[in-house]
Tab-separated table of C-alpha atoms and ligand atoms in Angstrom:
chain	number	residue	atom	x	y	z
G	420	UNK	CA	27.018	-19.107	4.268
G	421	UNK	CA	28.296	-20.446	7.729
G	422	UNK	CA	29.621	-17.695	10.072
G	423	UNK	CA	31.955	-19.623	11.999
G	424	UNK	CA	34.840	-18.406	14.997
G	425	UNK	CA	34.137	-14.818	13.683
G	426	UNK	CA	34.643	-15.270	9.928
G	427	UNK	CA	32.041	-15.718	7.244
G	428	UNK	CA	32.551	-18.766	4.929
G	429	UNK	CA	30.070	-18.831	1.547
G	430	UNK	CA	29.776	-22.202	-0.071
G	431	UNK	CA	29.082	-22.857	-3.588
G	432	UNK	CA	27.322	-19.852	-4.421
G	433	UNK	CA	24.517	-20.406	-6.836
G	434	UNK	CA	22.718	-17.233	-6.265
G	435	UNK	CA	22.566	-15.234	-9.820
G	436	UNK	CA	20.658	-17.996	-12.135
G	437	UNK	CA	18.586	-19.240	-9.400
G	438	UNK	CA	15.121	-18.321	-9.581
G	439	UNK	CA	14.248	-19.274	-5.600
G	440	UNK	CA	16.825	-16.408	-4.837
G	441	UNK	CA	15.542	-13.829	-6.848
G	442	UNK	CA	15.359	-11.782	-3.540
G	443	UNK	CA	19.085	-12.015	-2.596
G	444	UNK	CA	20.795	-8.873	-3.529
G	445	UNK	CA	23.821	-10.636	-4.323
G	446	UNK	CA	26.081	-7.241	-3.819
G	447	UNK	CA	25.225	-7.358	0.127
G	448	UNK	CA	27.327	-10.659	0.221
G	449	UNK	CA	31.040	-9.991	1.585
G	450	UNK	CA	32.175	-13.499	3.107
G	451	UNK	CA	35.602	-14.309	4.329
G	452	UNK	CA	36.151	-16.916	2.222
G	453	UNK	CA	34.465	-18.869	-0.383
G	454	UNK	CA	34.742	-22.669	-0.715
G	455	UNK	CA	34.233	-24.485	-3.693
G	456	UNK	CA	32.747	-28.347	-3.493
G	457	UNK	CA	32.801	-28.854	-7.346
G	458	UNK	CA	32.980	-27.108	-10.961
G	459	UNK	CA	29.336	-27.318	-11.899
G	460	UNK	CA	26.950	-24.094	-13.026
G	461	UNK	CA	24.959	-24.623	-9.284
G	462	UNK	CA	27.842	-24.246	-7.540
G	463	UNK	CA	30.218	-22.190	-8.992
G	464	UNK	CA	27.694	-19.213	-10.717
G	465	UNK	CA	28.505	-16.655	-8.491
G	466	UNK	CA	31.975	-17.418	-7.806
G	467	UNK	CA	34.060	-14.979	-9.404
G	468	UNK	CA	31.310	-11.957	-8.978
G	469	UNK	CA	31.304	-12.267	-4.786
G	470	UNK	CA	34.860	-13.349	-5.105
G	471	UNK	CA	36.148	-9.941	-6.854
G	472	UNK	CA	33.635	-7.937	-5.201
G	473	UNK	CA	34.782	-9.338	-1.459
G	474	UNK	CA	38.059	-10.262	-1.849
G	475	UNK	CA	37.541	-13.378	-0.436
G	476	UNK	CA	40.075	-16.209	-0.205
G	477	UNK	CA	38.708	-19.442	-2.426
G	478	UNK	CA	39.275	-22.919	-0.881
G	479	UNK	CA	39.195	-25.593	-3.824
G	480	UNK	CA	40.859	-28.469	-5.103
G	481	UNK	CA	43.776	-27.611	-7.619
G	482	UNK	CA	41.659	-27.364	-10.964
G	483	UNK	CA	39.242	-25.073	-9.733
G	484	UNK	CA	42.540	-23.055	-8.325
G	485	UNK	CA	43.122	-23.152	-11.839
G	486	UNK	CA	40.242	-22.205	-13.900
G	487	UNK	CA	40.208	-19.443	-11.205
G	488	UNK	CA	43.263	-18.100	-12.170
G	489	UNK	CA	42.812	-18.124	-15.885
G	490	UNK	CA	40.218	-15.954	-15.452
G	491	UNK	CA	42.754	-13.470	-13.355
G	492	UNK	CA	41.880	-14.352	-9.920
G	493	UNK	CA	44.934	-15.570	-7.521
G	494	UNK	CA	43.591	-15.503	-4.092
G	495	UNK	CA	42.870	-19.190	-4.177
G	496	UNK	CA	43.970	-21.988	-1.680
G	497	UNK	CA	44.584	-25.125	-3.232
G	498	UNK	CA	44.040	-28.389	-2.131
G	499	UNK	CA	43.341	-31.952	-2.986
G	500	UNK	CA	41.628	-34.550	-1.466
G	501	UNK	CA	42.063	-36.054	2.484
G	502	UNK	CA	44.582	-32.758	2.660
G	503	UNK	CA	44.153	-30.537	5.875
G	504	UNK	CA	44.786	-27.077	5.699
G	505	UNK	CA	44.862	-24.227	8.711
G	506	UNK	CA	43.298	-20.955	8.396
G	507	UNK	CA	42.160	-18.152	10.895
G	508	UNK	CA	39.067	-19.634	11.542
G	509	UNK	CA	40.290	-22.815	11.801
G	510	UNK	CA	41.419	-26.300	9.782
G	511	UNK	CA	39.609	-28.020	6.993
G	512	UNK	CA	40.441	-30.933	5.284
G	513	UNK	CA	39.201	-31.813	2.021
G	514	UNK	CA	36.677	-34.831	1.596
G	515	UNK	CA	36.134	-37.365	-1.059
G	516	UNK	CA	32.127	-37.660	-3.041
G	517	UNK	CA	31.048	-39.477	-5.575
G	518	UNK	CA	29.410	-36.907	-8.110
G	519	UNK	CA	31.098	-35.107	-11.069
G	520	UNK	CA	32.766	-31.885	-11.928
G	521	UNK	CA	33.106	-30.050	-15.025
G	522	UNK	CA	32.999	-26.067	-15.572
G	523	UNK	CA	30.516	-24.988	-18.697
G	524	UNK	CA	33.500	-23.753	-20.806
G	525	UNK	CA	34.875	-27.041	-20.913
G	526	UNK	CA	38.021	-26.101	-18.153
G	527	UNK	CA	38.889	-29.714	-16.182
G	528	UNK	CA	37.481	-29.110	-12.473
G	529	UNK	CA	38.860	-32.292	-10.920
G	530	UNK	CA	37.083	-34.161	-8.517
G	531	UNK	CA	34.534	-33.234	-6.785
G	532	UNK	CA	34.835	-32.722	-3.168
G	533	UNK	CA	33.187	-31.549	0.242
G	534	UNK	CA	34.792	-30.491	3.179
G	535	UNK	CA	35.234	-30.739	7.215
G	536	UNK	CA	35.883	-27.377	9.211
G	537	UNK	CA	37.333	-27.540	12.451
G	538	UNK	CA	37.518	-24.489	14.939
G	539	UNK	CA	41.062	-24.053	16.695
G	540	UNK	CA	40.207	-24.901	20.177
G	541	UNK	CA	38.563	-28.183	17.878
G	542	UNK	CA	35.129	-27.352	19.666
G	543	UNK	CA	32.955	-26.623	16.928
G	544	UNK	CA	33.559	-28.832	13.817
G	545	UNK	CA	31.176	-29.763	10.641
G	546	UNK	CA	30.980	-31.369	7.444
G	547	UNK	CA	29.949	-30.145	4.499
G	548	UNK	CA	29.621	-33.217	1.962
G	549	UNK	CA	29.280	-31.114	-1.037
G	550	UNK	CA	27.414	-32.821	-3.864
G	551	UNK	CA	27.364	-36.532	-3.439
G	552	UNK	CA	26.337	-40.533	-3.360
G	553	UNK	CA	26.295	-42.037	-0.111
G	554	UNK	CA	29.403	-43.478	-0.125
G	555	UNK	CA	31.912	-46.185	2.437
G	556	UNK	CA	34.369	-43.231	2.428
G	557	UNK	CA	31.825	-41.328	4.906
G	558	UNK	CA	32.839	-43.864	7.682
G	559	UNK	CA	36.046	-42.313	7.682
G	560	UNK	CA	34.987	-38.988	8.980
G	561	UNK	CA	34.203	-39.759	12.376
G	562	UNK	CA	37.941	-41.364	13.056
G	563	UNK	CA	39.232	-37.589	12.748
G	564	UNK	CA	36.117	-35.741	13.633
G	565	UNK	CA	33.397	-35.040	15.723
G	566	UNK	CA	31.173	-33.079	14.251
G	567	UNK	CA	28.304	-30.684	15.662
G	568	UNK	CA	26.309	-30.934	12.040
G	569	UNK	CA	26.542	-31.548	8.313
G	570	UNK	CA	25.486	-30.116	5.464
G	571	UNK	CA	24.002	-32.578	2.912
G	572	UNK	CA	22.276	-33.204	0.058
G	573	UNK	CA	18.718	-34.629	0.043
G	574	UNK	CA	16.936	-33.742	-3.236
G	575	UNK	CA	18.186	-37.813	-5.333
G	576	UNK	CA	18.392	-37.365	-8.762
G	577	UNK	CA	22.268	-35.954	-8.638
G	578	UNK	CA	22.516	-36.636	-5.265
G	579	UNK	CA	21.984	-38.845	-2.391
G	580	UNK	CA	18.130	-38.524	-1.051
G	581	UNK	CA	16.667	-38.073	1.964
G	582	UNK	CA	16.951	-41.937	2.911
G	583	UNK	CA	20.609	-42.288	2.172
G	584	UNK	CA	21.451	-39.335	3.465
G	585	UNK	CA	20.187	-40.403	6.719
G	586	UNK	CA	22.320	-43.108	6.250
G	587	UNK	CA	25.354	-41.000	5.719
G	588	UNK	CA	24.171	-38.813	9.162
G	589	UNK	CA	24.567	-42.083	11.168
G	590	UNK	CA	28.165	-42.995	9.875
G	591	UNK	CA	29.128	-40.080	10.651
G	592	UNK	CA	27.817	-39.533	13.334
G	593	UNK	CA	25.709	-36.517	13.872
G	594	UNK	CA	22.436	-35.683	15.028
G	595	UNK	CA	21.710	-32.830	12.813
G	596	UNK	CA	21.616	-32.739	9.429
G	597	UNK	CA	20.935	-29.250	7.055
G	598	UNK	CA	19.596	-30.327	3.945
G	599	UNK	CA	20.419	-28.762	0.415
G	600	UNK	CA	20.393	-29.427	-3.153
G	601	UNK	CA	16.720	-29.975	-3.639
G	602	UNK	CA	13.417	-28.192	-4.978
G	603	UNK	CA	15.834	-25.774	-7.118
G	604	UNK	CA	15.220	-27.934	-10.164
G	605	UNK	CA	11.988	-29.758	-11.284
G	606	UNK	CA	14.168	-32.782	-11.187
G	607	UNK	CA	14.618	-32.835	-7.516
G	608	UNK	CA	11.611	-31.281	-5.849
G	609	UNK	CA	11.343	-33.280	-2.515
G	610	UNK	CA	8.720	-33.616	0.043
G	611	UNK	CA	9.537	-31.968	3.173
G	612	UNK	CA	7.061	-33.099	5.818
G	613	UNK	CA	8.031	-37.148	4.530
G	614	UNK	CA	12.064	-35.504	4.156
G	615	UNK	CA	12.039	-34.875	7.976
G	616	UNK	CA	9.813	-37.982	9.002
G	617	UNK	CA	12.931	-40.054	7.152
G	618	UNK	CA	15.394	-38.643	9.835
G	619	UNK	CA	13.081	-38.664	12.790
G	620	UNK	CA	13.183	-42.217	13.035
G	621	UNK	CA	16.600	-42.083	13.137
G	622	UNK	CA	16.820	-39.394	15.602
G	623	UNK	CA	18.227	-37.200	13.395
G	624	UNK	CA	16.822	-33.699	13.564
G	625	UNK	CA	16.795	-32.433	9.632
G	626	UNK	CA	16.999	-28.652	8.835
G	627	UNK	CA	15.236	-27.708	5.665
G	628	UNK	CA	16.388	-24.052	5.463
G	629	UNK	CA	14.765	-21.292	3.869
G	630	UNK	CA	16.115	-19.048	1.185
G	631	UNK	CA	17.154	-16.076	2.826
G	632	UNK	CA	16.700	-17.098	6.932
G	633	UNK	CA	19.241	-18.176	9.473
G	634	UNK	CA	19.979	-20.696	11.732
G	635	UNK	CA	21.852	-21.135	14.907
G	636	UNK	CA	22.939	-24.335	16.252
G	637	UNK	CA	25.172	-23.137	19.397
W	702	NI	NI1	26.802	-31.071	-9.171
Protein backbone atom coordinates (compact mmCIF):
# COMPACT_ATOMS: atom_id res chain seq x y z
CA UNK A 1 0.00 0.00 0.00
CA UNK A 2 1.32 3.56 -1.00
CA UNK A 3 -0.35 6.44 0.94
CA UNK A 4 0.00 9.07 -1.48
CA UNK A 5 -1.53 13.12 -1.50
CA UNK A 6 -3.77 11.89 1.43
CA UNK A 7 -5.33 8.75 -0.07
CA UNK A 8 -4.33 5.16 0.46
CA UNK A 9 -3.73 3.11 -2.76
CA UNK A 10 -3.33 -1.03 -2.15
CA UNK A 11 -1.70 -2.84 -5.00
CA UNK A 12 -2.22 -6.33 -5.92
CA UNK A 13 -3.19 -7.65 -2.74
CA UNK A 14 -1.89 -11.10 -2.11
CA UNK A 15 -2.38 -11.18 1.55
CA UNK A 16 -4.91 -14.26 2.40
CA UNK A 17 -2.82 -17.38 0.79
CA UNK A 18 0.44 -15.97 1.63
CA UNK A 19 2.17 -17.63 4.30
CA UNK A 20 4.93 -14.55 4.95
CA UNK A 21 1.71 -12.50 5.90
CA UNK A 22 0.21 -14.69 8.21
CA UNK A 23 0.39 -11.68 10.68
CA UNK A 24 -1.64 -9.17 8.57
CA UNK A 25 -5.11 -9.01 9.85
CA UNK A 26 -6.41 -8.48 6.54
CA UNK A 27 -9.84 -6.77 8.03
CA UNK A 28 -7.62 -3.65 9.33
CA UNK A 29 -6.99 -2.86 5.55
CA UNK A 30 -9.40 0.08 4.25
CA UNK A 31 -7.42 1.69 1.19
CA UNK A 32 -8.79 4.27 -1.14
CA UNK A 33 -8.40 2.45 -3.98
CA UNK A 34 -7.08 -0.76 -5.15
CA UNK A 35 -5.07 -1.21 -8.37
CA UNK A 36 -4.78 -4.22 -10.18
CA UNK A 37 -1.32 -4.98 -12.32
CA UNK A 38 -2.57 -8.43 -13.63
CA UNK A 39 -5.19 -11.44 -13.18
CA UNK A 40 -2.95 -13.93 -11.47
CA UNK A 41 -3.74 -15.78 -7.82
CA UNK A 42 -0.57 -13.38 -6.24
CA UNK A 43 -2.08 -10.50 -7.20
CA UNK A 44 -5.54 -10.58 -7.28
CA UNK A 45 -6.33 -13.04 -3.88
CA UNK A 46 -7.57 -10.51 -1.83
CA UNK A 47 -9.20 -8.39 -4.26
CA UNK A 48 -12.76 -8.69 -3.91
CA UNK A 49 -12.56 -9.34 0.15
CA UNK A 50 -10.71 -5.63 0.86
CA UNK A 51 -12.60 -4.39 -2.10
CA UNK A 52 -16.26 -5.12 -0.56
CA UNK A 53 -15.12 -4.64 2.83
CA UNK A 54 -13.56 -0.90 1.93
CA UNK A 55 -15.39 0.17 -0.77
CA UNK A 56 -12.57 0.97 -2.60
CA UNK A 57 -12.47 2.11 -6.23
CA UNK A 58 -10.43 -0.71 -8.50
CA UNK A 59 -8.08 0.67 -11.21
CA UNK A 60 -7.55 -2.18 -13.93
CA UNK A 61 -7.43 -2.77 -17.44
CA UNK A 62 -10.94 -3.63 -19.01
CA UNK A 63 -10.97 -7.54 -18.36
CA UNK A 64 -10.24 -7.38 -14.89
CA UNK A 65 -13.17 -4.49 -14.88
CA UNK A 66 -14.90 -7.36 -16.09
CA UNK A 67 -14.33 -10.43 -14.16
CA UNK A 68 -14.93 -7.85 -11.36
CA UNK A 69 -18.23 -7.23 -12.27
CA UNK A 70 -19.37 -10.74 -12.88
CA UNK A 71 -18.76 -11.37 -9.58
CA UNK A 72 -21.19 -8.18 -8.61
CA UNK A 73 -18.69 -5.58 -8.02
CA UNK A 74 -19.08 -2.16 -10.18
CA UNK A 75 -16.85 0.29 -8.58
CA UNK A 76 -14.13 -0.37 -11.09
CA UNK A 77 -12.17 2.14 -13.35
CA UNK A 78 -11.29 0.81 -16.52
CA UNK A 79 -8.48 1.31 -18.53
CA UNK A 80 -6.15 -0.02 -21.12
CA UNK A 81 -2.79 0.38 -21.84
CA UNK A 82 -0.60 3.98 -22.37
CA UNK A 83 -4.27 5.51 -21.19
CA UNK A 84 -4.07 8.33 -18.46
CA UNK A 85 -6.69 8.71 -16.14
CA UNK A 86 -7.30 11.63 -13.26
CA UNK A 87 -8.36 10.88 -9.86
CA UNK A 88 -8.31 12.79 -6.43
CA UNK A 89 -5.04 11.87 -5.68
CA UNK A 90 -3.82 12.42 -8.82
CA UNK A 91 -3.25 10.88 -12.67
CA UNK A 92 -2.06 7.46 -13.62
CA UNK A 93 -1.52 6.11 -16.78
CA UNK A 94 -1.43 2.58 -17.50
CA UNK A 95 1.98 0.85 -18.52
CA UNK A 96 2.86 -1.94 -20.81
CA UNK A 97 4.99 -5.53 -19.19
CA UNK A 98 5.84 -8.40 -20.57
CA UNK A 99 4.38 -11.21 -18.19
CA UNK A 100 0.96 -12.95 -18.42
CA UNK A 101 -2.50 -12.74 -17.03
CA UNK A 102 -5.08 -15.21 -16.49
CA UNK A 103 -7.67 -15.46 -13.42
CA UNK A 104 -7.87 -19.28 -11.86
CA UNK A 105 -11.50 -19.72 -13.08
CA UNK A 106 -10.47 -19.43 -16.48
CA UNK A 107 -12.10 -15.49 -16.92
CA UNK A 108 -9.70 -13.61 -19.81
CA UNK A 109 -7.64 -10.90 -17.68
CA UNK A 110 -6.02 -9.12 -20.62
CA UNK A 111 -2.71 -7.92 -20.53
CA UNK A 112 -0.85 -7.46 -17.94
CA UNK A 113 0.06 -4.07 -16.89
CA UNK A 114 1.82 -1.69 -14.24
CA UNK A 115 1.24 1.72 -13.66
CA UNK A 116 2.68 5.49 -13.20
CA UNK A 117 0.97 7.80 -10.47
CA UNK A 118 1.36 11.33 -10.69
CA UNK A 119 0.35 13.84 -7.83
CA UNK A 120 -1.65 17.03 -9.13
CA UNK A 121 0.83 19.69 -8.51
CA UNK A 122 3.06 16.66 -10.67
CA UNK A 123 5.60 16.77 -7.64
CA UNK A 124 5.56 13.40 -6.44
CA UNK A 125 5.27 10.75 -9.23
CA UNK A 126 6.21 6.78 -9.32
CA UNK A 127 6.07 3.73 -11.20
CA UNK A 128 4.86 0.74 -10.31
CA UNK A 129 5.96 -1.89 -13.12
CA UNK A 130 3.72 -4.56 -11.95
CA UNK A 131 4.92 -8.04 -12.86
CA UNK A 132 7.40 -7.95 -15.66
CA UNK A 133 10.59 -8.63 -18.20
CA UNK A 134 12.82 -5.87 -18.62
CA UNK A 135 11.58 -4.58 -21.54
CA UNK A 136 12.54 -1.36 -24.53
CA UNK A 137 9.04 -0.05 -23.61
CA UNK A 138 10.59 1.14 -20.09
CA UNK A 139 12.55 3.89 -22.04
CA UNK A 140 9.41 5.44 -22.66
CA UNK A 141 8.61 6.36 -19.14
CA UNK A 142 10.96 8.97 -18.52
CA UNK A 143 9.66 11.15 -21.78
CA UNK A 144 6.34 11.73 -19.62
CA UNK A 145 7.69 11.24 -16.18
CA UNK A 146 9.94 11.93 -13.59
CA UNK A 147 9.68 9.75 -11.11
CA UNK A 148 10.73 9.89 -7.25
CA UNK A 149 10.81 5.75 -7.13
CA UNK A 150 9.56 2.49 -8.59
CA UNK A 151 8.27 -0.42 -7.51
CA UNK A 152 9.79 -3.53 -9.17
CA UNK A 153 10.22 -6.89 -9.32
CA UNK A 154 13.52 -8.61 -8.41
CA UNK A 155 12.90 -12.27 -7.43
CA UNK A 156 13.71 -13.86 -11.83
CA UNK A 157 11.94 -16.79 -12.37
CA UNK A 158 8.47 -14.83 -13.46
CA UNK A 159 10.06 -11.77 -13.37
CA UNK A 160 12.91 -9.61 -14.15
CA UNK A 161 15.88 -10.13 -11.38
CA UNK A 162 17.80 -8.07 -9.50
CA UNK A 163 20.35 -7.38 -12.49
CA UNK A 164 17.77 -6.41 -15.03
CA UNK A 165 15.89 -4.67 -12.90
CA UNK A 166 18.70 -2.42 -12.27
CA UNK A 167 18.72 -2.07 -15.73
CA UNK A 168 15.14 -1.03 -15.94
CA UNK A 169 15.97 1.66 -12.75
CA UNK A 170 18.50 3.39 -15.10
CA UNK A 171 16.09 3.79 -18.17
CA UNK A 172 13.95 5.13 -16.26
CA UNK A 173 15.57 6.96 -14.46
CA UNK A 174 15.37 6.71 -10.76
CA UNK A 175 17.56 6.32 -7.96
CA UNK A 176 15.43 4.23 -5.80
CA UNK A 177 14.10 1.18 -6.45
CA UNK A 178 11.48 -0.99 -3.85
CA UNK A 179 11.83 -4.44 -4.64
CA UNK A 180 8.91 -7.09 -4.68
CA UNK A 181 7.92 -10.33 -6.00
CA UNK A 182 10.58 -12.46 -4.44
CA UNK A 183 11.21 -15.01 -1.44
CA UNK A 184 7.23 -15.65 -1.41
CA UNK A 185 7.77 -18.79 -3.45
CA UNK A 186 10.65 -21.38 -3.29
CA UNK A 187 11.06 -20.52 -6.90
CA UNK A 188 12.23 -17.06 -6.36
CA UNK A 189 14.00 -16.82 -3.03
CA UNK A 190 16.72 -14.12 -3.69
CA UNK A 191 19.74 -13.05 -1.87
CA UNK A 192 19.40 -9.78 -0.33
CA UNK A 193 22.84 -8.62 0.80
CA UNK A 194 24.15 -9.62 -3.23
CA UNK A 195 20.23 -8.01 -4.34
CA UNK A 196 21.38 -4.58 -2.96
CA UNK A 197 25.21 -4.89 -3.89
CA UNK A 198 23.62 -5.28 -7.73
CA UNK A 199 22.13 -1.69 -7.43
CA UNK A 200 24.89 -0.10 -5.44
CA UNK A 201 27.10 -0.09 -8.24
CA UNK A 202 24.72 1.55 -10.07
CA UNK A 203 23.90 4.03 -7.53
CA UNK A 204 20.72 2.86 -7.11
CA UNK A 205 19.60 2.63 -3.51
CA UNK A 206 17.28 -0.79 -3.39
CA UNK A 207 14.51 -1.14 -0.72
CA UNK A 208 13.88 -4.68 0.32
CA UNK A 209 10.77 -4.08 2.48
CA UNK A 210 9.56 -6.03 5.22
CA UNK A 211 6.20 -7.65 5.60
CA UNK A 212 4.31 -5.51 7.72
CA UNK A 213 6.88 -2.14 8.11
CA UNK A 214 6.81 1.19 6.38
CA UNK A 215 8.74 3.35 4.49
CA UNK A 216 8.99 6.99 3.79
CA UNK A 217 10.74 8.45 0.96
CA UNK A 218 9.72 12.34 1.33
NI1 LIG B 1 2.17 -12.91 -12.34
Amino acid sequence: MVEFFGKKLLFDPFITPNEMAKDIDVESIKPDYILISHAHEDHTADVLRIARQSGAKVIAIWEIYAWLCSKGYNHVHPMNTGGFATFDFGTVQMINAVHSSSFGDGFYGGNPVGFVVTSPDKSQCFYYSGDTALTLDMQLIPMRHKLDFAVLPIGSNFTMDAQDAAIAAEWIKTKKVVGVHFDTFEFIKINHKQAKEIFAEKGIDLVIPEIGKSYSFN
